[in-house]
Coordinates of C-alpha atoms (C1' of nucleotides) in Angstrom, one line a residue:
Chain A
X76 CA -39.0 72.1 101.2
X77 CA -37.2 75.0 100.0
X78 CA -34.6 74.9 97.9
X79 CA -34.0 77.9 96.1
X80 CA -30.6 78.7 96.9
X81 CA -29.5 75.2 95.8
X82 CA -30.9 75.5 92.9
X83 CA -32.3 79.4 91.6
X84 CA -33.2 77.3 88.8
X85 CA -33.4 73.8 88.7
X86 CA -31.9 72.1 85.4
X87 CA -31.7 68.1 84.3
X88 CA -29.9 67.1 81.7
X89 CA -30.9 63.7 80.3
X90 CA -28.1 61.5 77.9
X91 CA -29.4 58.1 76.5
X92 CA -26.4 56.1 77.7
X93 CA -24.7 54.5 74.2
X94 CA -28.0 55.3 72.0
X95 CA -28.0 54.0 69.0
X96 CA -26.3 50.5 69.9
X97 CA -29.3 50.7 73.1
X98 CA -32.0 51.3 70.6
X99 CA -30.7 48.3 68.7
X100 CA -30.9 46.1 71.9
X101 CA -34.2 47.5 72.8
X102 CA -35.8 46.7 69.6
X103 CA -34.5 43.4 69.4
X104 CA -34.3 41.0 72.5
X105 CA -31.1 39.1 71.1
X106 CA -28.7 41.7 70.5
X107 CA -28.8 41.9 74.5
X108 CA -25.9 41.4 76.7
X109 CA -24.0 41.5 72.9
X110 CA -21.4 43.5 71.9
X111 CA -23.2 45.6 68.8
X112 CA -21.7 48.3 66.8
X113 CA -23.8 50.9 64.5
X114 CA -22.3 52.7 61.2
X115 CA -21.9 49.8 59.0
X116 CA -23.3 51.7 56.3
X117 CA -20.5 54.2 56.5
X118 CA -17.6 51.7 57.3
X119 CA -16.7 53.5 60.7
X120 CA -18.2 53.0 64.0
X121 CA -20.5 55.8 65.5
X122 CA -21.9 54.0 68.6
X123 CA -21.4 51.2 70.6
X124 CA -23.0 48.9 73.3
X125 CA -20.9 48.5 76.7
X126 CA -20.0 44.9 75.9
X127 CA -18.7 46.1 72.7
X128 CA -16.3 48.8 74.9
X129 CA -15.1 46.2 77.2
X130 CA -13.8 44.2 74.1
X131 CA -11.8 47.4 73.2
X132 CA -13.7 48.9 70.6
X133 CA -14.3 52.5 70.2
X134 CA -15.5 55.6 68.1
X135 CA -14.4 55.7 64.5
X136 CA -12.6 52.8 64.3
X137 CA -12.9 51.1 60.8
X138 CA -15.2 48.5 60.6
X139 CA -12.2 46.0 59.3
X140 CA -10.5 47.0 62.4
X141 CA -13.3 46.1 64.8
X142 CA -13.9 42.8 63.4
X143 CA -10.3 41.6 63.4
X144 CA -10.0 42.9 67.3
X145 CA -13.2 41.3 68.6
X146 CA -14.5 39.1 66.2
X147 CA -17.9 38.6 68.0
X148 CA -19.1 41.7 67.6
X149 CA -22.2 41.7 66.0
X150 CA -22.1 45.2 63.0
X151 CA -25.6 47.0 62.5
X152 CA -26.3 49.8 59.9
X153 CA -28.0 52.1 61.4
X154 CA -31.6 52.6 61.6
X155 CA -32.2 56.3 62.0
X156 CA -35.8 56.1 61.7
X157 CA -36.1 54.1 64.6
X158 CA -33.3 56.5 66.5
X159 CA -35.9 59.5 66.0
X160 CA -39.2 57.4 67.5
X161 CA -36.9 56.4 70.1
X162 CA -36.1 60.0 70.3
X163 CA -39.7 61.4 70.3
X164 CA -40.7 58.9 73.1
X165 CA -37.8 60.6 74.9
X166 CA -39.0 64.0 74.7
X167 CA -43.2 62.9 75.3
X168 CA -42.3 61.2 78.8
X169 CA -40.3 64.1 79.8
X170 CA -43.2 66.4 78.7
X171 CA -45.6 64.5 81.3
X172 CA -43.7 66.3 84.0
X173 CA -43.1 69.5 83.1
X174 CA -43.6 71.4 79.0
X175 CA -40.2 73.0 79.9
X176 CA -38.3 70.6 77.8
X177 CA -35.6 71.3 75.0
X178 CA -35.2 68.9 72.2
X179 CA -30.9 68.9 72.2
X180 CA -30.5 66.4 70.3
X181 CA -31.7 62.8 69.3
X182 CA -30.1 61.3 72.5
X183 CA -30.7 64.2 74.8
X184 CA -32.7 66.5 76.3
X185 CA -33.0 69.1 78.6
X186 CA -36.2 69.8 81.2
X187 CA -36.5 73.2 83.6
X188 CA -38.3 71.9 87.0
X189 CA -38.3 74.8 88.4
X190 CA -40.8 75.0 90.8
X191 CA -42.1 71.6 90.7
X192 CA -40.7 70.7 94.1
X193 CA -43.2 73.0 95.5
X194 CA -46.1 71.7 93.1
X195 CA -45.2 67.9 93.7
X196 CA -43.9 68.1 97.5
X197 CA -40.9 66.4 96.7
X198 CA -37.5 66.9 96.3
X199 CA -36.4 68.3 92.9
X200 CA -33.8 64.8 93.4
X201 CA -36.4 62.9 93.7
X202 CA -38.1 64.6 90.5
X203 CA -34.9 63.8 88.7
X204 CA -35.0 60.4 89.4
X205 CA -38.5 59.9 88.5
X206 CA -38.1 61.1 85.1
X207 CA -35.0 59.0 84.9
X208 CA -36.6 55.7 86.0
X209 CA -39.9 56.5 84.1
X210 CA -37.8 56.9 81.0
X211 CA -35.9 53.9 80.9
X212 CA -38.8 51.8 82.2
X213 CA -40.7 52.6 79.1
X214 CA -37.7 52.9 76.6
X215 CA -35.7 49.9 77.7
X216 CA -32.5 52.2 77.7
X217 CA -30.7 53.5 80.3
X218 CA -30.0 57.2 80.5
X219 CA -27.5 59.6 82.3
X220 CA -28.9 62.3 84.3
X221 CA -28.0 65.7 85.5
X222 CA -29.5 68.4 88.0
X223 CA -27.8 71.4 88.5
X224 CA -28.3 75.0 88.2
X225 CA -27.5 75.7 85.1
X226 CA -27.8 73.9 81.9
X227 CA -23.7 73.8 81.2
X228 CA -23.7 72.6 85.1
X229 CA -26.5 69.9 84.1
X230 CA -24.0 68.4 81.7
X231 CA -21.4 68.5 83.5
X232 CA -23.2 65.9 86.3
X233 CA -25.1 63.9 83.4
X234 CA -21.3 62.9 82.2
X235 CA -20.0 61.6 86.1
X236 CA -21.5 58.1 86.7
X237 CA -21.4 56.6 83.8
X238 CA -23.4 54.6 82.6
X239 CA -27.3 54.9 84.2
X240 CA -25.8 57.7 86.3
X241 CA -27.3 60.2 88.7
X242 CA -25.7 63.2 89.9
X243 CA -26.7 65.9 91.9
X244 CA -24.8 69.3 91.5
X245 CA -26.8 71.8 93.9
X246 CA -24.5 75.6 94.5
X247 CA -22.7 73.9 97.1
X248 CA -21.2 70.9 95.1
X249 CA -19.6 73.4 92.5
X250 CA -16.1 73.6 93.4
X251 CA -15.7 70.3 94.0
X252 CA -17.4 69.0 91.2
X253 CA -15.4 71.3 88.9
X254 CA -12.4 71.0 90.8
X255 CA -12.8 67.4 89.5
X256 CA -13.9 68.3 85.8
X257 CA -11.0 69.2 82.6
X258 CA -11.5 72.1 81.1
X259 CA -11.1 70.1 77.8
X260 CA -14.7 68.6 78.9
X261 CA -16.7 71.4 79.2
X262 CA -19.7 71.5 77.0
X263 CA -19.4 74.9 74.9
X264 CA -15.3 74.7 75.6
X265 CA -14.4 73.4 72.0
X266 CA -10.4 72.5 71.0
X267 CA -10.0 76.2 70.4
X268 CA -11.2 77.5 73.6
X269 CA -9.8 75.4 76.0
X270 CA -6.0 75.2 74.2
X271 CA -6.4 79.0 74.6
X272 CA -6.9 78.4 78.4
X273 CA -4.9 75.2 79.3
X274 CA -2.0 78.1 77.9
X275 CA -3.4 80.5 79.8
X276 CA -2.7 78.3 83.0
X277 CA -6.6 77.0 83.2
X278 CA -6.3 73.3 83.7
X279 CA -9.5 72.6 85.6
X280 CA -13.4 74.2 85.0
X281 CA -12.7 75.3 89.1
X282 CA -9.3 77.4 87.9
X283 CA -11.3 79.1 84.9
X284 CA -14.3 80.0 87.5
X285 CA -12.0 81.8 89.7
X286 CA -10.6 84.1 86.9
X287 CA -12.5 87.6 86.9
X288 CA -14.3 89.2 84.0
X289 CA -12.1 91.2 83.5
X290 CA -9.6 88.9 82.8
X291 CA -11.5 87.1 80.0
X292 CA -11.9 90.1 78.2
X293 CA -8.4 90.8 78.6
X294 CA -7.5 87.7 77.1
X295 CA -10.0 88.4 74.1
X296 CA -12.7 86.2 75.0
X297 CA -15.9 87.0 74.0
X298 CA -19.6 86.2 74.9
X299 CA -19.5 82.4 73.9
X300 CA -17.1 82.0 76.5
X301 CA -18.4 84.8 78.8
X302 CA -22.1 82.9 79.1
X303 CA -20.1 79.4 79.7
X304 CA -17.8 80.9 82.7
X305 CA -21.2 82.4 84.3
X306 CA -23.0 79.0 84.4
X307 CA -20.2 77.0 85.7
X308 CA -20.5 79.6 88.5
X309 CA -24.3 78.6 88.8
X310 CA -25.7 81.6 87.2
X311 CA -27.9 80.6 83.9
X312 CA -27.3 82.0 81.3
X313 CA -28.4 80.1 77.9
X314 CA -32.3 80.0 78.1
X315 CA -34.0 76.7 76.7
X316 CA -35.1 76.7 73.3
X317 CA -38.7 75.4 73.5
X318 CA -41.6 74.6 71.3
X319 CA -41.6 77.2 68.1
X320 CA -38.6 78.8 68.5
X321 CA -37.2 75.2 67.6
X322 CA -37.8 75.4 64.1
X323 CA -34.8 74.4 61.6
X324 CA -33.4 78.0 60.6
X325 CA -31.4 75.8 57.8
X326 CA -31.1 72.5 56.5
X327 CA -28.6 71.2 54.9
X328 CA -27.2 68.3 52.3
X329 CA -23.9 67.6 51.7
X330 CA -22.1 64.4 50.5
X331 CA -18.9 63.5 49.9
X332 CA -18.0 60.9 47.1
X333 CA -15.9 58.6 46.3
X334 CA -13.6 58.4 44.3
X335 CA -13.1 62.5 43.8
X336 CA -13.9 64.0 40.9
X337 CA -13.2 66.8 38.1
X338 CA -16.0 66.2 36.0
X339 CA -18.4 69.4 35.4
X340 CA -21.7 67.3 35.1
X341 CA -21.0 64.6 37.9
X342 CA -20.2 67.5 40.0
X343 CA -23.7 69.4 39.2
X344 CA -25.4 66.3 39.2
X345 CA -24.0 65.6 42.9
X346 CA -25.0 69.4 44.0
X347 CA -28.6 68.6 42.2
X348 CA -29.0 64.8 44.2
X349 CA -28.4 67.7 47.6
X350 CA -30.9 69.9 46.5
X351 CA -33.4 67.1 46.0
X352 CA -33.1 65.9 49.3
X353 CA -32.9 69.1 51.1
X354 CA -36.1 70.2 49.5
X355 CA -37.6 67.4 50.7
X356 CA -36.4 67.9 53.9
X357 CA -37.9 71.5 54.1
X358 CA -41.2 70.1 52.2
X359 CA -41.5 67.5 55.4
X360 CA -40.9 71.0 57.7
X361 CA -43.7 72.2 56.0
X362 CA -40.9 75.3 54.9
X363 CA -39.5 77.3 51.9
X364 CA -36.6 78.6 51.6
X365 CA -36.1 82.1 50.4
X366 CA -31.8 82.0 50.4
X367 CA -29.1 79.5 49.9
X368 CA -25.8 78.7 49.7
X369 CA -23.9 75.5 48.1
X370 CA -20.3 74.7 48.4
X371 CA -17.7 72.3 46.6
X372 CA -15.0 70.9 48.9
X373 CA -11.7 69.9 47.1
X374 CA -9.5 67.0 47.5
X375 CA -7.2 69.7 49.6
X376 CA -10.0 70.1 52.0
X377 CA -10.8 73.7 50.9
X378 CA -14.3 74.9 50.2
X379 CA -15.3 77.5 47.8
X380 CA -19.1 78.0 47.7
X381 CA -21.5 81.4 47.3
X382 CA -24.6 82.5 48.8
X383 CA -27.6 83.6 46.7
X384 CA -31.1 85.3 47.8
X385 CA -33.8 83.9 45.4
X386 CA -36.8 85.7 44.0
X387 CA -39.4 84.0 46.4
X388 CA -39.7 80.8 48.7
X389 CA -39.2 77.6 47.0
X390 CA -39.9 74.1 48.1
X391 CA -38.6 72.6 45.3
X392 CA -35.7 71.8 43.2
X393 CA -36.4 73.8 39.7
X394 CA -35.5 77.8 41.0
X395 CA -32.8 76.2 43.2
X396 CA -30.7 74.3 40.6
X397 CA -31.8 77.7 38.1
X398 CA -30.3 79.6 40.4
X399 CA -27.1 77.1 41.3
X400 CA -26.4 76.6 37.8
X401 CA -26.3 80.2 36.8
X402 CA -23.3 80.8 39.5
X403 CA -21.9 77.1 39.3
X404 CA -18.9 78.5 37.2
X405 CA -17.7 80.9 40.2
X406 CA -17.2 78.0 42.4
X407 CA -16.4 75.3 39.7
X408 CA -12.7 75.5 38.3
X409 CA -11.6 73.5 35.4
X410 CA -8.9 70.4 36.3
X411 CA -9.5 70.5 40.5
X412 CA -10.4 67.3 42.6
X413 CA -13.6 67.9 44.1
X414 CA -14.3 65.6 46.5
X415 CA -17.5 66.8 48.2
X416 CA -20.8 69.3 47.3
X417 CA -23.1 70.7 49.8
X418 CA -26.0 72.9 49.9
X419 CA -28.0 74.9 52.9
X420 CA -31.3 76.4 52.3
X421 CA -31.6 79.2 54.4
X422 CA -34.1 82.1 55.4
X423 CA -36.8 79.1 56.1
X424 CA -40.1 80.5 56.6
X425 CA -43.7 78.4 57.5
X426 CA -45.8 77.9 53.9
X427 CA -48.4 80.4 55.1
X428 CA -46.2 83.0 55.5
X429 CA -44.9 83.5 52.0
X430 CA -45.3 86.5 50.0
X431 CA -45.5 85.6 46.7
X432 CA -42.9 88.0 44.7
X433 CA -44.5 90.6 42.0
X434 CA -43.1 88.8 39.0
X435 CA -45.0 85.8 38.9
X436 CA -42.3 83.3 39.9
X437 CA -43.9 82.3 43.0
X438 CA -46.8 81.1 41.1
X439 CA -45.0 79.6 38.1
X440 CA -43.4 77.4 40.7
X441 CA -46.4 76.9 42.7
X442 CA -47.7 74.6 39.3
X443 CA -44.9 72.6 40.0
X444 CA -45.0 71.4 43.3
X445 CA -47.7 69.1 42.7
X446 CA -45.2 67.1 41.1
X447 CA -42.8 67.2 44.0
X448 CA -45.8 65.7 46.2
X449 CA -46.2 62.8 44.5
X450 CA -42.8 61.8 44.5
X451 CA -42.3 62.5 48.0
X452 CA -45.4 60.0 48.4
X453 CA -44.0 57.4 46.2
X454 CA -40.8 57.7 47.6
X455 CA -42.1 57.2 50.9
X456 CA -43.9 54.1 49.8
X457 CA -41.1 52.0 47.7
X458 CA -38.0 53.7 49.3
X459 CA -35.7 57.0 48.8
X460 CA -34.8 57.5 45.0
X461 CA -37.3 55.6 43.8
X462 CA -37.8 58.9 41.5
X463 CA -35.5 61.2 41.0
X464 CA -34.8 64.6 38.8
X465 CA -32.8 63.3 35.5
X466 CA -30.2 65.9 36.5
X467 CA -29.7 64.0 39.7
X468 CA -29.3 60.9 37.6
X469 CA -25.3 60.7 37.4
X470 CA -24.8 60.8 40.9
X471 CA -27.3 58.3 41.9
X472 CA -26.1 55.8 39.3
X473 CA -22.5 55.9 40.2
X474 CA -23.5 55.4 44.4
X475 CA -25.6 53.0 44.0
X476 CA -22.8 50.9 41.8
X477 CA -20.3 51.6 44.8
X478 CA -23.0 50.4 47.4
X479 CA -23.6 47.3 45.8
X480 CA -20.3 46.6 45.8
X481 CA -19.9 47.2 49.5
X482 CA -23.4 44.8 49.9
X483 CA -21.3 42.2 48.0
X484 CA -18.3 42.8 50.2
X485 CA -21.0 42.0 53.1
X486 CA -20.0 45.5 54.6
X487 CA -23.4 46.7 55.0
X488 CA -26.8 44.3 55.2
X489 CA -28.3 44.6 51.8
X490 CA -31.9 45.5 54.0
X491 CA -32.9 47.8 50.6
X492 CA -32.7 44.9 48.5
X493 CA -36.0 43.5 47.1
X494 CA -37.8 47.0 47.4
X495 CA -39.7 47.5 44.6
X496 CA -38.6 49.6 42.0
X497 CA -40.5 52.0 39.6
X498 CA -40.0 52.0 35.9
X499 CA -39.6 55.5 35.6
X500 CA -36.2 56.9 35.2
X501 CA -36.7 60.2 35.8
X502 CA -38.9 63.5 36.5
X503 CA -37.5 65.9 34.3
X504 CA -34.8 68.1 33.8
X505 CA -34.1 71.1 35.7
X506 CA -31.8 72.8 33.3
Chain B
dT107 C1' -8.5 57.1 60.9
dC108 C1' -5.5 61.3 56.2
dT109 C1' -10.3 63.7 58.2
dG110 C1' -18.7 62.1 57.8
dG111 C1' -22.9 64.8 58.0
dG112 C1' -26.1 68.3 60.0
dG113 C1' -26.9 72.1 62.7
dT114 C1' -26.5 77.0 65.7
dC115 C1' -24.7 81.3 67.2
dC116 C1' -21.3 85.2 67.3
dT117 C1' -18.3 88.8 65.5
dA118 C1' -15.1 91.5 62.6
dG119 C1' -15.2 94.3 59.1
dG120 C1' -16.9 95.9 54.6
dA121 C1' -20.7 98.6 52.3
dC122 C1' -23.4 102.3 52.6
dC123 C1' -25.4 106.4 54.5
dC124 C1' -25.5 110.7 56.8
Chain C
dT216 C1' -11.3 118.3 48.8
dC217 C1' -7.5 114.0 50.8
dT218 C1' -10.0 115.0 55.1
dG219 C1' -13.4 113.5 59.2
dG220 C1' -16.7 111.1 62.5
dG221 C1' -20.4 108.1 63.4
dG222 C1' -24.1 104.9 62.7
dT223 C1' -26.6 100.6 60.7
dC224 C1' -26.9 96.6 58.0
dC225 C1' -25.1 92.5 56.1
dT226 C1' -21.9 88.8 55.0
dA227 C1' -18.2 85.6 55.5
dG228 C1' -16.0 82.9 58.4
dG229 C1' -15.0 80.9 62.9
dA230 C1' -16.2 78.2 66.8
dC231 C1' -18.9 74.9 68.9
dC232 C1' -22.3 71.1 69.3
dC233 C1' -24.2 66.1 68.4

DNA sequence: TCTGGGGTCCTAGGACCC
DNA sequence: TCTGGGGTCCTAGGACCC
């Protein structure tokens, strides 16, 4: 059956209904039909199951909160680890129909069918629903799903139905549907954009598809908001990101502690616990990093941070907290609350493709990483921090003081308790 | 709820160069 | 000399997303 002008391109967008709280009841049979929270390690709520909504609970909520309004529901830290299996089982089944398929984000994805109606003899519907079904057969979670044009179109039917949802959203549904849809809930429409509009007059996605190009750029609008207007119309704009081109161009660490702080070392000591854990984050990427930038945040909320190219790729913390610690002082200020560091290693390249610089420090580091290896390994084995660098030390002390107090406050399930612990305090020092 | 953590992409405007 | 015009490259910061 043809169905090219329905669908020029045909779209589905797939959205693990509640996913973390429905990985929990998938993985264990008696959290079913319960109302379960996640983000008891942070003391605020980041998902929850539908019995835990009908009880009135919601996003962000403080734990305290949540257990005085429905006692009964049951708090979970959460178990990211499990999320991204969960996750990776997501994006395999998808891949058995077609290798068109965009990794979003842990609980969604996005598959380009194009064509497979033809291929299949079936209905690109009927496609839809088989990934659907074939997914939550296998994952024991129920997904919302999405086929449209267009990928900002895909989302918008994924969100109608909710939960375990299925909406179709071929050319000729558009005005309706979007007739129907806030501009406030348009995917790539962010607070900024859509204030802008509502001002502007735009209430619905249907009033901003009937504006002309020429009035967005009147209006100062610019491509962002140029390639969203086109899809909602049906016309793709935003490709998929596939396969290598989905490569990290940055990771980053940042942490905010409690309570603030002015002191110099702490402060260092928090920025060198980041850069740990980002290098091992990049070492598990099988990446260097060639740039960076690292940032303090103050108890006002402002950030002051630098950027800094480094000599070669790096992999490891030495060169990076060098290099940190030679420009601490333009970010660092004498007698301010800090209240969070960060740091982003950027310009990431693939091992093989490093040029090692022509004054040696590529190589000087190079002796190094073996040391790196190992303690990724043991702290695989017995658990993060097992080992850490002695300039790191500080910062791990002090959190793990204030998360055994929150264990003993029974805020968070002490599941890293019993691990077993090395006797070796530290690596080195990267001064 | 006084505000967590990890990403991507776009653009204005400065630096630098004819 | 006080007066241009035009191009490219890069960075900082903004906006958005989950």
């Amino acid at each position: 059956m043809d169905q090219s002008s329905s669908y020029p391109r045909a779209i589905v967008h797939f959205d693990g209904d509640s996913f973390f709280a429905s990985v929990e009841q998938a993985k264990d049979y008696r959290l079913r039909g319960k109302p379960v929270v996640t983000g008891g390690e942070r003391g605020s709520v980041t998902s929850l199951s539908k019995e835990a909504k009908m009880l009135g609970a919601h996003r962000g909520m403080p734990m305290q909160e949540i257990r005085r309004v429905c006692p009964s529901v049951i708090v979970l830290a959460g178990d990211y680890t499990a999320y991204s299996i969960y996750a990776k089982r997501m994006y395999a089944i998808a891949k058995t129909f077609t290798t068109n398929v965009e990794e979003y984000s842990i609980d969604e994805c996005f598959a380009d069918i194009t064509g497979l109606n033809e291929s299949r003899g079936q209905t690109y519907e009927e496609i839809a629903e088989a990934i659907k079904e074939k997914l939550e057969l296998s994952l024991g979670i129920t997904f919302g799903v999405g086929l449209a044009p267009s990928k900002t179109l895909a989302k918008v039917a994924s969100k109608r139905n909710k939960p375990a949802g299925f909406t179709a959203l071929p050319k000729e549904r558009i005005e309706e549907v979007l007739k129907d849809t806030e501009i406030y809930d348009v995917w790539g429409l962010g607070g900024a954009h859509s204030a802008h509009l509502r001002g502007l007059g735009v209430v619905t996605a249907f009033d901003f598809i009937q504006k002309p190009a020429a009035w967005l750029k009147e209006h100062g609008f610019t491509k962002p908001v140029r390639d969203t207007w086109l899809e909602l119309q049906g016309y793709p704009s935003l490709g998929l990101s596939i396969g290598a081109h989905a490569k990290p161009q940055s990771v980053m660490v940042t942490r905010t502690f409690t309570p603030p702080s002015m002191d110099r070392e702490y402060i260092f000591s928090q920025l060198s616990k980041n850069v740990e854990a980002a290098c091992a984050k990049v070492r598990r990427a099988g990446l260097k990093a060639s740039a960076l930038s690292f940032y303090l945040k103050t108890q006002e909320f402002t950030y002051h941070g630098v950027q800094l190219d480094l000599l070669a790729a790096y992999d490891a913390p030495p060169e990076i907290l060098k290099a940190i610690r030679k420009h601490f002082n333009e970010v660092y200020a004498e007698g301010i609350l800090y209240r969070a560091s960060g740091v982003t290693l950027r310009c990431l390249r693939g091992e093989n493709a490093v040029t090692p610089d022509l004054f040696g420090a590529y190589a000087e580091s190079q002796e190094k990483v073996g040391v790196f290896r190992a303690q990724d390994l043991v702290n695989r084995r017995y658990g993060r921090n097992t080992i850490y660098l002695g300039s790191s030390m500080q910062a791990l002390v002090r959190s793990e003081a204030s998360y055994r107090k929150k264990v003993s406050k029974g805020f968070v399930s002490a599941s890293t308790d019993g691990k077993k612990s090395l006797d070796i305090p530290y690596l080195g020092t990267a001064h």
